[in-house]
Coordinates of C-alpha atoms in Angstrom, one line a residue:
X21 CA 97.1 61.0 6.9
X22 CA 98.3 57.8 5.3
X23 CA 100.9 59.7 3.5
X24 CA 102.2 61.4 6.7
X25 CA 102.6 58.1 8.5
X26 CA 104.2 56.4 5.4
X27 CA 105.6 53.0 6.1
X28 CA 104.8 53.3 9.8
X29 CA 101.0 53.4 9.0
X30 CA 100.4 49.7 9.1
X31 CA 100.9 47.6 12.2
X32 CA 100.0 44.1 13.4
X33 CA 96.9 44.1 15.6
X34 CA 97.4 42.4 18.9
X35 CA 94.0 42.8 20.6
X36 CA 91.6 42.2 17.9
X37 CA 88.6 39.9 18.2
X38 CA 89.1 38.9 14.5
X39 CA 92.4 37.2 15.4
X40 CA 90.5 34.1 16.5
X41 CA 88.6 34.0 13.2
X42 CA 91.7 34.3 10.9
X43 CA 94.7 32.1 10.5
X44 CA 97.3 34.9 10.5
X45 CA 97.8 38.2 12.1
X46 CA 95.5 41.1 11.4
X47 CA 97.0 44.3 9.9
X48 CA 95.6 47.6 11.1
X49 CA 96.1 51.1 9.9
X50 CA 97.0 54.1 12.1
X51 CA 95.6 56.5 9.7
X52 CA 92.3 54.6 9.3
X53 CA 92.0 54.4 13.1
X54 CA 92.6 58.1 13.5
X55 CA 90.1 59.0 10.8
X56 CA 87.4 56.8 12.5
X57 CA 88.1 58.5 15.9
X58 CA 88.1 62.0 14.3
X59 CA 84.8 61.4 12.6
X60 CA 83.2 60.2 15.9
X61 CA 84.6 63.2 17.8
X62 CA 83.4 65.6 15.1
X63 CA 79.9 64.1 15.2
X64 CA 79.9 64.4 19.0
X65 CA 81.0 68.0 18.9
X66 CA 78.5 69.0 16.2
X67 CA 75.7 67.5 18.3
X68 CA 76.9 69.0 21.6
X69 CA 77.2 72.5 20.1
X70 CA 73.4 72.6 19.6
X71 CA 73.1 73.6 23.2
X72 CA 69.9 71.5 23.6
X73 CA 70.1 69.6 26.9
X74 CA 68.6 66.4 25.6
X75 CA 70.7 66.4 22.4
X76 CA 73.8 67.1 24.5
X77 CA 73.1 64.3 26.9
X78 CA 72.5 61.9 24.0
X79 CA 75.7 63.0 22.3
X80 CA 77.8 62.3 25.5
X81 CA 76.1 58.9 25.9
X82 CA 76.8 58.0 22.4
X83 CA 80.4 59.2 22.5
X84 CA 81.0 57.1 25.7
X85 CA 79.4 54.0 24.2
X86 CA 81.4 54.4 21.0
X87 CA 84.6 54.9 23.0
X88 CA 83.9 51.7 25.1
X89 CA 82.7 49.6 22.2
X90 CA 84.5 50.8 19.2
X91 CA 87.3 53.4 19.0
X92 CA 88.8 53.2 22.5
X93 CA 90.6 50.1 21.7
X94 CA 91.6 51.5 18.3
X95 CA 93.1 54.5 20.1
X96 CA 95.1 52.4 22.5
X97 CA 96.4 50.1 19.8
X98 CA 97.3 53.0 17.6
X99 CA 99.1 54.7 20.4
X100 CA 101.1 51.5 21.1
X101 CA 102.1 51.4 17.4
X102 CA 103.1 55.1 17.3
X103 CA 105.1 54.7 20.6
X104 CA 106.9 51.7 19.2
X105 CA 107.8 53.5 16.0
X106 CA 108.9 56.8 17.7
X107 CA 111.3 55.0 20.1
X108 CA 112.5 52.5 17.5
X109 CA 114.7 55.1 15.8
X110 CA 113.4 54.2 12.3
X111 CA 112.6 56.9 9.8
X112 CA 109.3 57.2 8.1
X113 CA 109.6 55.9 4.6
X114 CA 107.5 57.4 1.8
X115 CA 104.7 55.3 0.4
X116 CA 104.3 55.4 -3.4
X117 CA 101.5 57.6 -4.4
X118 CA 98.5 55.6 -5.7
X119 CA 97.2 56.7 -9.1
X120 CA 93.6 57.9 -8.5
X121 CA 92.7 58.3 -12.2
X122 CA 90.3 55.4 -12.0
X123 CA 88.4 57.1 -9.1
X124 CA 88.3 60.4 -11.0
X125 CA 86.9 58.9 -14.2
X126 CA 84.5 56.6 -12.5
X127 CA 80.8 57.2 -13.6
X128 CA 78.8 57.5 -10.4
X129 CA 75.6 58.8 -11.9
X130 CA 73.8 55.4 -11.3
X131 CA 75.0 55.0 -7.7
X132 CA 72.2 55.0 -5.1
X133 CA 73.7 57.8 -3.1
X134 CA 74.0 60.0 -6.2
X135 CA 70.4 59.4 -7.1
X136 CA 69.4 60.1 -3.5
X137 CA 71.3 63.4 -3.5
X138 CA 69.6 64.5 -6.8
X139 CA 66.2 63.7 -5.3
X140 CA 67.0 65.8 -2.2
X141 CA 68.2 68.7 -4.3
X142 CA 65.2 68.4 -6.5
X143 CA 67.2 67.8 -9.6
X144 CA 65.7 65.6 -12.3
X145 CA 67.4 63.9 -15.2

């Protein structure tokens, strides 16, 4: 998503509790906010699709709490930034592609999560 938003991706956060803790403005990312919201909605839908009353109720409650405490403000702030960009008449500039060769060659064999995945699969070294 970051590539799609290009230069319009980053914006200055206006309503962020961290502003009081920092000296300068806080920069936020539309793509990161949308990814967080997407993940939360996906989690909600997967739980809700179970069809179990108790699980469905818990999923709705958790989604409402996350909206109130976490991603509701991110959604509103992102919408403000998107609205400003759309009606500013600017064109989305392309962001240079980041070279991911370091990520592809990184050895993750000793990482905790990798070891845990191997344990769960029953793989042994």
